[in-house]
Tab-separated table of C-alpha atoms and ligand atoms in Angstrom:
chain	number	residue	atom	x	y	z
A	71	UNK	CA	-16.711	50.227	-40.741
A	72	UNK	CA	-20.127	50.028	-39.110
A	73	UNK	CA	-20.297	49.041	-35.477
A	74	UNK	CA	-21.803	45.677	-36.454
A	75	UNK	CA	-19.079	44.897	-38.972
A	76	UNK	CA	-16.436	45.812	-36.408
A	77	UNK	CA	-18.057	43.593	-33.775
A	78	UNK	CA	-18.321	40.760	-36.294
A	79	UNK	CA	-14.683	40.953	-37.327
A	80	UNK	CA	-13.518	41.172	-33.704
A	81	UNK	CA	-15.675	38.227	-32.665
A	82	UNK	CA	-14.640	36.100	-35.652
A	83	UNK	CA	-11.009	36.872	-34.889
A	84	UNK	CA	-11.457	35.867	-31.253
A	85	UNK	CA	-13.114	32.632	-32.436
A	86	UNK	CA	-10.237	31.692	-34.686
A	87	UNK	CA	-7.735	32.639	-32.006
A	88	UNK	CA	-9.384	30.389	-29.348
A	89	UNK	CA	-6.816	27.682	-28.713
A	90	UNK	CA	-9.097	25.118	-27.116
A	91	UNK	CA	-12.727	24.381	-26.387
A	92	UNK	CA	-12.671	26.185	-23.032
A	93	UNK	CA	-11.336	29.413	-24.637
A	94	UNK	CA	-13.930	29.079	-27.391
A	95	UNK	CA	-16.712	28.742	-24.820
A	96	UNK	CA	-15.542	32.019	-23.236
A	97	UNK	CA	-15.785	33.750	-26.612
A	98	UNK	CA	-19.285	32.299	-27.100
A	99	UNK	CA	-20.416	33.569	-23.715
A	100	UNK	CA	-18.870	36.986	-24.460
A	101	UNK	CA	-20.930	37.231	-27.626
A	102	UNK	CA	-24.093	35.185	-27.174
A	103	UNK	CA	-24.333	34.736	-23.385
A	104	UNK	CA	-27.013	36.608	-21.412
A	105	UNK	CA	-24.841	39.717	-21.204
A	106	UNK	CA	-22.925	39.016	-24.389
A	107	UNK	CA	-22.181	41.672	-26.984
A	108	UNK	CA	-24.668	40.332	-29.554
A	109	UNK	CA	-27.355	39.540	-26.971
A	110	UNK	CA	-27.135	43.149	-25.708
A	111	UNK	CA	-27.587	44.404	-29.246
A	112	UNK	CA	-30.656	42.208	-29.708
A	113	UNK	CA	-32.045	43.583	-26.439
A	114	UNK	CA	-31.996	47.110	-27.884
A	115	UNK	CA	-34.439	46.123	-30.672
A	116	UNK	CA	-37.505	46.251	-28.417
A	117	UNK	CA	-37.174	49.974	-27.911
A	118	UNK	CA	-36.842	50.783	-31.601
A	119	UNK	CA	-39.459	52.019	-34.027
A	120	UNK	CA	-40.757	49.173	-36.246
A	121	UNK	CA	-38.973	50.341	-39.386
A	122	UNK	CA	-35.634	50.770	-37.753
A	123	UNK	CA	-36.101	47.466	-35.930
A	124	UNK	CA	-36.679	45.598	-39.199
A	125	UNK	CA	-33.451	46.873	-40.744
A	126	UNK	CA	-31.309	46.742	-37.605
A	127	UNK	CA	-32.840	43.409	-36.534
A	128	UNK	CA	-31.962	41.801	-39.881
A	129	UNK	CA	-28.367	43.083	-39.603
A	130	UNK	CA	-27.902	41.881	-36.042
A	131	UNK	CA	-29.367	38.467	-36.839
A	132	UNK	CA	-27.086	38.152	-39.819
A	133	UNK	CA	-24.157	38.984	-37.561
A	134	UNK	CA	-25.384	36.406	-35.041
A	135	UNK	CA	-25.739	33.824	-37.779
A	136	UNK	CA	-22.158	34.372	-38.926
A	137	UNK	CA	-20.872	34.134	-35.367
A	138	UNK	CA	-22.807	30.946	-34.596
A	139	UNK	CA	-21.566	29.372	-37.798
A	140	UNK	CA	-17.943	30.294	-37.018
A	141	UNK	CA	-18.313	28.964	-33.449
A	142	UNK	CA	-19.674	25.646	-34.683
A	143	UNK	CA	-16.946	25.301	-37.265
A	144	UNK	CA	-14.169	26.199	-34.800
A	145	UNK	CA	-15.579	23.850	-32.208
A	146	UNK	CA	-15.528	20.900	-34.553
A	147	UNK	CA	-11.998	21.814	-35.756
A	148	UNK	CA	-10.748	21.966	-32.171
A	149	UNK	CA	-12.408	18.635	-31.343
A	150	UNK	CA	-10.805	16.951	-34.323
A	151	UNK	CA	-7.380	18.424	-33.482
A	152	UNK	CA	-7.651	17.300	-29.849
A	153	UNK	CA	-8.606	13.804	-30.949
A	154	UNK	CA	-5.708	13.710	-33.402
A	155	UNK	CA	-3.287	14.731	-30.712
A	156	UNK	CA	-4.583	12.092	-28.280
A	157	UNK	CA	-4.364	9.418	-30.916
A	158	UNK	CA	-0.805	10.415	-31.643
A	159	UNK	CA	0.157	10.555	-27.976
A	160	UNK	CA	-1.578	7.343	-26.987
A	161	UNK	CA	-0.669	5.048	-29.838
A	162	UNK	CA	0.296	1.555	-28.726
A	163	UNK	CA	2.744	-0.462	-30.735
A	164	UNK	CA	1.055	-3.811	-30.408
A	165	UNK	CA	4.047	-5.524	-31.982
A	166	UNK	CA	6.160	-4.721	-28.875
A	167	UNK	CA	6.579	-7.545	-26.310
A	168	UNK	CA	4.276	-7.113	-23.309
A	169	UNK	CA	5.841	-5.887	-20.094
A	170	UNK	CA	6.181	-8.495	-17.310
A	171	UNK	CA	4.024	-7.951	-14.244
A	172	UNK	CA	6.249	-6.999	-11.266
A	173	UNK	CA	5.482	-10.196	-9.329
A	174	UNK	CA	6.720	-12.174	-12.307
A	175	UNK	CA	10.030	-10.363	-12.644
A	176	UNK	CA	11.903	-11.992	-9.760
A	177	UNK	CA	13.369	-15.451	-10.090
A	178	UNK	CA	13.482	-18.363	-7.664
A	179	UNK	CA	17.074	-19.503	-7.143
A	180	UNK	CA	17.754	-23.043	-8.437
A	181	UNK	CA	18.765	-24.128	-4.902
A	182	UNK	CA	15.407	-23.003	-3.510
A	183	UNK	CA	13.671	-24.683	-6.417
A	184	UNK	CA	15.539	-27.970	-5.857
A	185	UNK	CA	14.841	-27.828	-2.100
A	186	UNK	CA	11.139	-27.361	-2.880
A	187	UNK	CA	11.289	-30.228	-5.368
A	188	UNK	CA	12.914	-32.691	-2.996
A	189	UNK	CA	10.696	-31.661	-0.094
A	190	UNK	CA	7.701	-32.348	-2.321
A	191	UNK	CA	9.050	-35.803	-3.270
A	192	UNK	CA	9.943	-36.895	0.267
A	193	UNK	CA	6.749	-35.419	1.729
A	194	UNK	CA	4.870	-37.689	-0.657
A	195	UNK	CA	6.721	-40.661	0.897
A	196	UNK	CA	5.743	-39.536	4.395
A	197	UNK	CA	8.848	-37.604	5.445
A	198	UNK	CA	8.637	-34.370	7.411
A	199	UNK	CA	11.234	-31.609	7.443
A	200	UNK	CA	13.573	-31.097	10.423
A	201	UNK	CA	15.947	-28.198	10.906
A	202	UNK	CA	18.968	-27.287	13.001
A	203	UNK	CA	21.253	-24.263	13.410
A	204	UNK	CA	24.175	-23.417	11.118
A	205	UNK	CA	26.391	-22.766	14.159
A	206	UNK	CA	26.712	-26.160	15.804
A	207	UNK	CA	28.501	-27.701	18.754
A	208	UNK	CA	31.474	-29.985	18.200
A	209	UNK	CA	29.487	-32.596	20.130
A	210	UNK	CA	26.551	-32.689	17.692
A	211	UNK	CA	28.614	-32.197	14.538
A	212	UNK	CA	31.203	-34.868	15.423
A	213	UNK	CA	31.206	-36.597	18.798
A	214	UNK	CA	27.612	-37.867	18.957
A	215	UNK	CA	28.009	-38.985	15.350
A	216	UNK	CA	30.733	-41.377	16.492
A	217	UNK	CA	33.764	-39.400	15.333
A	218	UNK	CA	36.301	-40.314	18.048
A	219	UNK	CA	38.375	-37.361	19.339
A	220	UNK	CA	41.422	-36.895	17.107
A	221	UNK	CA	39.938	-39.119	14.381
A	222	UNK	CA	41.235	-38.121	10.927
A	223	UNK	CA	37.671	-37.831	9.599
A	224	UNK	CA	37.346	-34.665	11.663
A	225	UNK	CA	40.217	-33.180	9.677
A	226	UNK	CA	38.718	-34.259	6.353
A	227	UNK	CA	35.828	-31.924	6.939
A	228	UNK	CA	37.937	-28.713	6.657
A	229	UNK	CA	35.938	-27.253	9.499
A	230	UNK	CA	35.440	-23.542	10.185
A	231	UNK	CA	35.835	-23.204	13.961
A	232	UNK	CA	34.599	-20.183	15.926
A	233	UNK	CA	36.545	-18.552	18.760
A	234	UNK	CA	35.946	-20.429	22.049
A	235	UNK	CA	33.125	-18.831	24.084
A	236	UNK	CA	33.454	-17.711	27.731
A	237	UNK	CA	32.865	-21.303	28.884
A	238	UNK	CA	35.734	-22.476	26.649
A	239	UNK	CA	33.399	-24.229	24.172
A	240	UNK	CA	34.562	-23.996	20.581
A	241	UNK	CA	31.518	-23.897	18.271
A	242	UNK	CA	31.788	-24.491	14.552
A	243	UNK	CA	29.891	-23.970	11.305
A	244	UNK	CA	28.276	-27.338	10.708
A	245	UNK	CA	30.194	-29.301	8.109
A	246	UNK	CA	27.220	-31.468	7.181
A	247	UNK	CA	23.498	-31.763	7.930
A	248	UNK	CA	24.069	-34.940	9.965
A	249	UNK	CA	23.914	-33.095	13.355
A	250	UNK	CA	20.211	-32.541	12.595
A	251	UNK	CA	19.875	-36.353	12.824
A	252	UNK	CA	21.217	-36.103	16.373
A	253	UNK	CA	18.875	-33.246	17.272
A	254	UNK	CA	15.918	-35.163	15.842
A	255	UNK	CA	16.705	-38.429	17.684
A	256	UNK	CA	17.186	-36.496	20.927
A	257	UNK	CA	13.801	-34.774	20.656
A	258	UNK	CA	11.423	-36.968	18.626
A	259	UNK	CA	9.997	-40.330	19.573
A	260	UNK	CA	10.482	-43.089	16.976
A	261	UNK	CA	9.225	-43.965	14.447
A	262	UNK	CA	11.177	-41.137	12.821
A	263	UNK	CA	11.055	-40.224	9.168
A	264	UNK	CA	12.654	-36.845	8.411
A	265	UNK	CA	14.647	-34.980	5.829
A	266	UNK	CA	16.903	-32.121	6.890
A	267	UNK	CA	17.790	-29.700	4.093
A	268	UNK	CA	20.100	-26.811	4.895
A	269	UNK	CA	23.348	-24.900	4.601
A	270	UNK	CA	26.690	-26.500	5.374
A	271	UNK	CA	30.226	-25.101	5.469
A	272	UNK	CA	33.722	-26.305	4.663
A	273	UNK	CA	36.913	-24.424	3.935
A	274	UNK	CA	37.071	-25.345	0.259
A	275	UNK	CA	36.614	-23.517	-3.050
A	276	UNK	CA	36.917	-24.577	-6.683
A	277	UNK	CA	34.634	-25.187	-9.651
A	278	UNK	CA	32.509	-27.726	-7.779
A	279	UNK	CA	33.080	-26.619	-4.155
A	280	UNK	CA	32.113	-23.424	-2.359
A	281	UNK	CA	32.770	-22.672	1.329
A	282	UNK	CA	29.003	-22.603	1.897
A	283	UNK	CA	26.968	-25.289	0.195
A	284	UNK	CA	23.769	-27.255	0.775
A	285	UNK	CA	22.949	-30.778	1.827
A	286	UNK	CA	19.850	-32.761	2.524
A	287	UNK	CA	19.995	-35.420	5.173
A	288	UNK	CA	17.495	-38.238	5.469
A	289	UNK	CA	16.807	-40.320	8.547
A	290	UNK	CA	14.466	-43.237	9.187
A	291	UNK	CA	14.340	-44.908	12.600
A	292	UNK	CA	11.921	-47.621	13.625
A	293	UNK	CA	12.038	-51.250	14.703
A	294	UNK	CA	12.659	-52.810	11.314
A	295	UNK	CA	13.890	-50.240	8.741
A	296	UNK	CA	16.518	-51.979	6.598
A	297	UNK	CA	18.783	-51.561	3.577
A	298	UNK	CA	16.042	-52.712	1.186
A	299	UNK	CA	13.897	-49.779	2.327
A	300	UNK	CA	16.865	-47.435	1.989
A	301	UNK	CA	17.473	-48.570	-1.564
A	302	UNK	CA	13.811	-48.200	-2.494
A	303	UNK	CA	13.532	-44.713	-1.017
A	304	UNK	CA	16.630	-43.499	-2.850
A	305	UNK	CA	15.585	-45.065	-6.144
A	306	UNK	CA	12.112	-43.571	-5.957
A	307	UNK	CA	13.643	-40.221	-5.106
A	308	UNK	CA	16.060	-40.279	-8.054
A	309	UNK	CA	13.345	-41.251	-10.543
A	310	UNK	CA	11.031	-38.511	-9.302
A	311	UNK	CA	13.759	-35.887	-9.026
A	312	UNK	CA	15.372	-36.476	-12.413
A	313	UNK	CA	11.905	-37.005	-13.921
A	314	UNK	CA	12.800	-40.283	-15.655
A	315	UNK	CA	10.953	-43.636	-15.615
A	316	UNK	CA	13.981	-45.589	-14.413
A	317	UNK	CA	17.483	-45.021	-13.038
A	318	UNK	CA	20.364	-47.390	-12.475
A	319	UNK	CA	22.134	-46.944	-9.175
A	320	UNK	CA	25.358	-48.409	-7.909
A	321	UNK	CA	25.903	-48.881	-4.174
A	322	UNK	CA	29.627	-48.954	-3.348
A	323	UNK	CA	30.996	-49.866	0.107
A	324	UNK	CA	32.404	-46.827	1.883
A	325	UNK	CA	33.107	-45.466	5.341
A	326	UNK	CA	31.336	-42.928	7.526
A	327	UNK	CA	31.773	-42.983	11.317
A	328	UNK	CA	28.005	-42.673	11.849
A	329	UNK	CA	26.843	-45.569	9.650
A	330	UNK	CA	27.635	-49.272	9.497
A	331	UNK	CA	27.623	-50.545	6.853
A	332	UNK	CA	28.253	-47.376	4.832
A	333	UNK	CA	27.820	-46.875	1.123
A	334	UNK	CA	28.309	-44.287	-1.555
A	335	UNK	CA	25.761	-44.179	-4.335
A	336	UNK	CA	26.394	-43.438	-8.008
A	337	UNK	CA	23.788	-43.011	-10.701
A	338	UNK	CA	24.306	-44.105	-14.250
A	339	UNK	CA	24.201	-41.462	-16.944
A	340	UNK	CA	25.304	-40.540	-20.415
A	341	UNK	CA	26.737	-37.119	-21.204
A	342	UNK	CA	26.430	-35.572	-24.660
A	343	UNK	CA	28.157	-32.225	-24.514
A	344	UNK	CA	25.930	-30.202	-22.195
A	345	UNK	CA	23.157	-32.809	-22.306
A	346	UNK	CA	22.895	-35.450	-19.626
A	347	UNK	CA	20.636	-38.501	-19.650
A	348	UNK	CA	19.973	-40.778	-16.727
A	349	UNK	CA	19.292	-44.507	-16.771
A	350	UNK	CA	21.675	-45.108	-19.709
A	351	UNK	CA	25.283	-44.557	-20.775
A	352	UNK	CA	28.654	-45.474	-19.326
A	353	UNK	CA	29.238	-42.661	-16.791
A	354	UNK	CA	28.643	-43.116	-13.073
A	355	UNK	CA	28.147	-39.994	-10.963
A	356	UNK	CA	28.399	-40.047	-7.209
A	357	UNK	CA	25.419	-38.318	-5.661
A	358	UNK	CA	25.187	-39.322	-2.003
A	359	UNK	CA	26.466	-41.239	1.012
A	360	UNK	CA	24.260	-43.486	3.107
A	361	UNK	CA	24.141	-46.451	5.450
A	362	UNK	CA	22.551	-48.064	8.485
A	363	UNK	CA	22.727	-45.785	11.517
A	364	UNK	CA	25.646	-46.925	13.724
A	365	UNK	CA	24.556	-48.428	17.071
A	366	UNK	CA	26.884	-45.962	18.838
A	367	UNK	CA	24.992	-43.045	17.302
A	368	UNK	CA	21.653	-44.501	18.435
A	369	UNK	CA	23.090	-44.959	21.929
A	370	UNK	CA	24.584	-41.432	21.956
A	371	UNK	CA	21.120	-40.100	21.177
A	372	UNK	CA	19.377	-42.070	23.919
A	373	UNK	CA	17.944	-44.831	21.704
A	374	UNK	CA	18.376	-48.565	22.340
A	375	UNK	CA	20.083	-50.273	19.362
A	376	UNK	CA	18.626	-53.627	20.466
A	377	UNK	CA	15.133	-52.196	20.042
A	378	UNK	CA	15.504	-49.661	17.207
A	379	UNK	CA	17.386	-49.417	13.948
A	380	UNK	CA	17.363	-47.280	10.867
A	381	UNK	CA	19.097	-45.786	7.913
A	382	UNK	CA	20.345	-42.363	6.872
A	383	UNK	CA	21.738	-40.594	3.867
A	384	UNK	CA	23.307	-37.274	2.990
A	385	UNK	CA	23.205	-35.685	-0.419
A	386	UNK	CA	24.679	-32.491	-1.903
A	387	UNK	CA	21.806	-30.295	-3.081
A	388	UNK	CA	24.017	-28.039	-5.189
A	389	UNK	CA	25.437	-31.071	-6.953
A	390	UNK	CA	22.077	-32.579	-7.905
A	391	UNK	CA	20.870	-29.107	-8.978
A	392	UNK	CA	23.908	-28.801	-11.273
A	393	UNK	CA	23.260	-32.289	-12.663
A	394	UNK	CA	19.588	-31.695	-13.297
A	395	UNK	CA	19.784	-28.172	-14.676
A	396	UNK	CA	23.116	-28.377	-16.502
A	397	UNK	CA	25.317	-25.857	-14.683
A	398	UNK	CA	29.012	-26.638	-14.855
A	399	UNK	CA	30.344	-24.227	-12.215
A	400	UNK	CA	29.035	-23.982	-8.657
A	401	UNK	CA	30.544	-20.594	-7.816
A	402	UNK	CA	28.047	-18.427	-9.784
A	403	UNK	CA	25.265	-19.932	-7.608
A	404	UNK	CA	26.365	-17.551	-4.883
A	405	UNK	CA	27.497	-14.502	-6.846
A	406	UNK	CA	24.019	-12.895	-7.027
A	407	UNK	CA	24.452	-12.067	-10.717
A	408	UNK	CA	21.000	-11.130	-12.002
A	409	UNK	CA	21.858	-12.348	-15.519
A	410	UNK	CA	22.687	-15.814	-14.170
A	411	UNK	CA	19.531	-15.824	-12.077
A	412	UNK	CA	17.401	-14.780	-15.040
A	413	UNK	CA	18.880	-17.633	-17.036
A	414	UNK	CA	18.821	-20.435	-14.449
A	415	UNK	CA	16.129	-19.180	-12.044
A	416	UNK	CA	12.505	-20.264	-11.939
A	417	UNK	CA	9.322	-18.231	-12.246
A	418	UNK	CA	7.921	-17.439	-8.804
A	419	UNK	CA	4.525	-18.983	-9.416
A	420	UNK	CA	5.805	-22.226	-10.953
A	421	UNK	CA	5.678	-24.208	-7.711
A	422	UNK	CA	7.054	-27.711	-8.091
A	423	UNK	CA	4.352	-30.305	-7.524
A	424	UNK	CA	4.328	-34.007	-8.295
A	425	UNK	CA	0.999	-33.671	-10.048
A	426	UNK	CA	1.851	-30.563	-12.046
A	427	UNK	CA	5.476	-31.400	-12.834
A	428	UNK	CA	8.501	-30.624	-10.705
A	429	UNK	CA	10.498	-28.400	-12.988
A	430	UNK	CA	7.590	-26.697	-14.781
B	578	DAH	N1	27.469	-36.378	6.321
B	578	DAH	C1	28.115	-36.957	5.165
B	578	DAH	C2	28.981	-35.929	4.468
B	578	DAH	O1	28.753	-34.786	4.587
B	578	DAH	C3	27.095	-37.479	4.221
B	578	DAH	C4	26.373	-38.645	4.766
B	578	DAH	C5	26.838	-39.924	4.488
B	578	DAH	C6	25.263	-38.488	5.536
B	578	DAH	C7	26.181	-41.021	5.004
B	578	DAH	C8	24.574	-39.583	6.050
B	578	DAH	C9	25.062	-40.867	5.767
B	578	DAH	O2	23.493	-39.494	6.805
B	578	DAH	O3	24.411	-41.931	6.264
B	578	DAH	O4	29.906	-36.304	3.801
């Protein structure tokens, strides 16, 4: 085999063996680059006699032509193969459901949602939010609220008491949000218009009771607040909260040490299996307790009952959440089961607003 034929076969072999464009470029440089094998051969032509140059020159150029052709072909084959591979690797199945953005994956707990909803409703009526601690004194939880020492109502609350502290004071986990009324009256100047949502505790557990639960307290104190106002506020709240044009409410006489008169309030509804409708039907569901603030409570909080009066109410948040969103058991609320949360939770950016809709 002539030297040119040998070079051609070696170069063509190297071209077909090049696995990618970078390897192919190396082969090209090895053959046709400044110091490449074919370029060096072409450089020898200048020193040849014209006859020899004609023959040898034609042979070398033919060799070069074959090599260039093979390079071009291999390059386009490699390009096509690379593209094929990318297309295969990067195919997107557009029929698959899109993946949720991370911020959208979490869920807002129904209790948080309902607290946001009711805060939105009462804020619209001019109420601000007041807070108090979960660990409360016996004085604020009971005594200032007109529970006489040894009164059976204290027992009815199934209170969790803490160990007495060094001063002998026995604190407790607040059994209701009513002590926040006391804290508010002791620190704010009337007129007062607050709601107090928060955690409350009683030693109780079954399908509709958990040892920790949530209440929202409401308190209005001024010179003339009366039962008509109380009724209006609660009716407006129920309509807005249950997102219905009208509700029927029943005010039944009741007893709480801190209100006089005291009432329990039921709302009318109709249940169809899991469905519940308000403003119709023959069922009455108790949703809250309320009344006119007892003069003793006003006095205990440094207010003059001859000058000021007002009303208050206390409502179970968990209970109205269950009613509105159709849960039948309260216990899973606090079991942190992601499947339950995914089912009953709310999307993080669906803030409840009166204008945009409370429950999205
Ligand atoms: N604190 C009461 C309870 O937990 C609820 C309640 C009833 C609160 C009447 C009030 C009220 O403010 O006026 O059972």
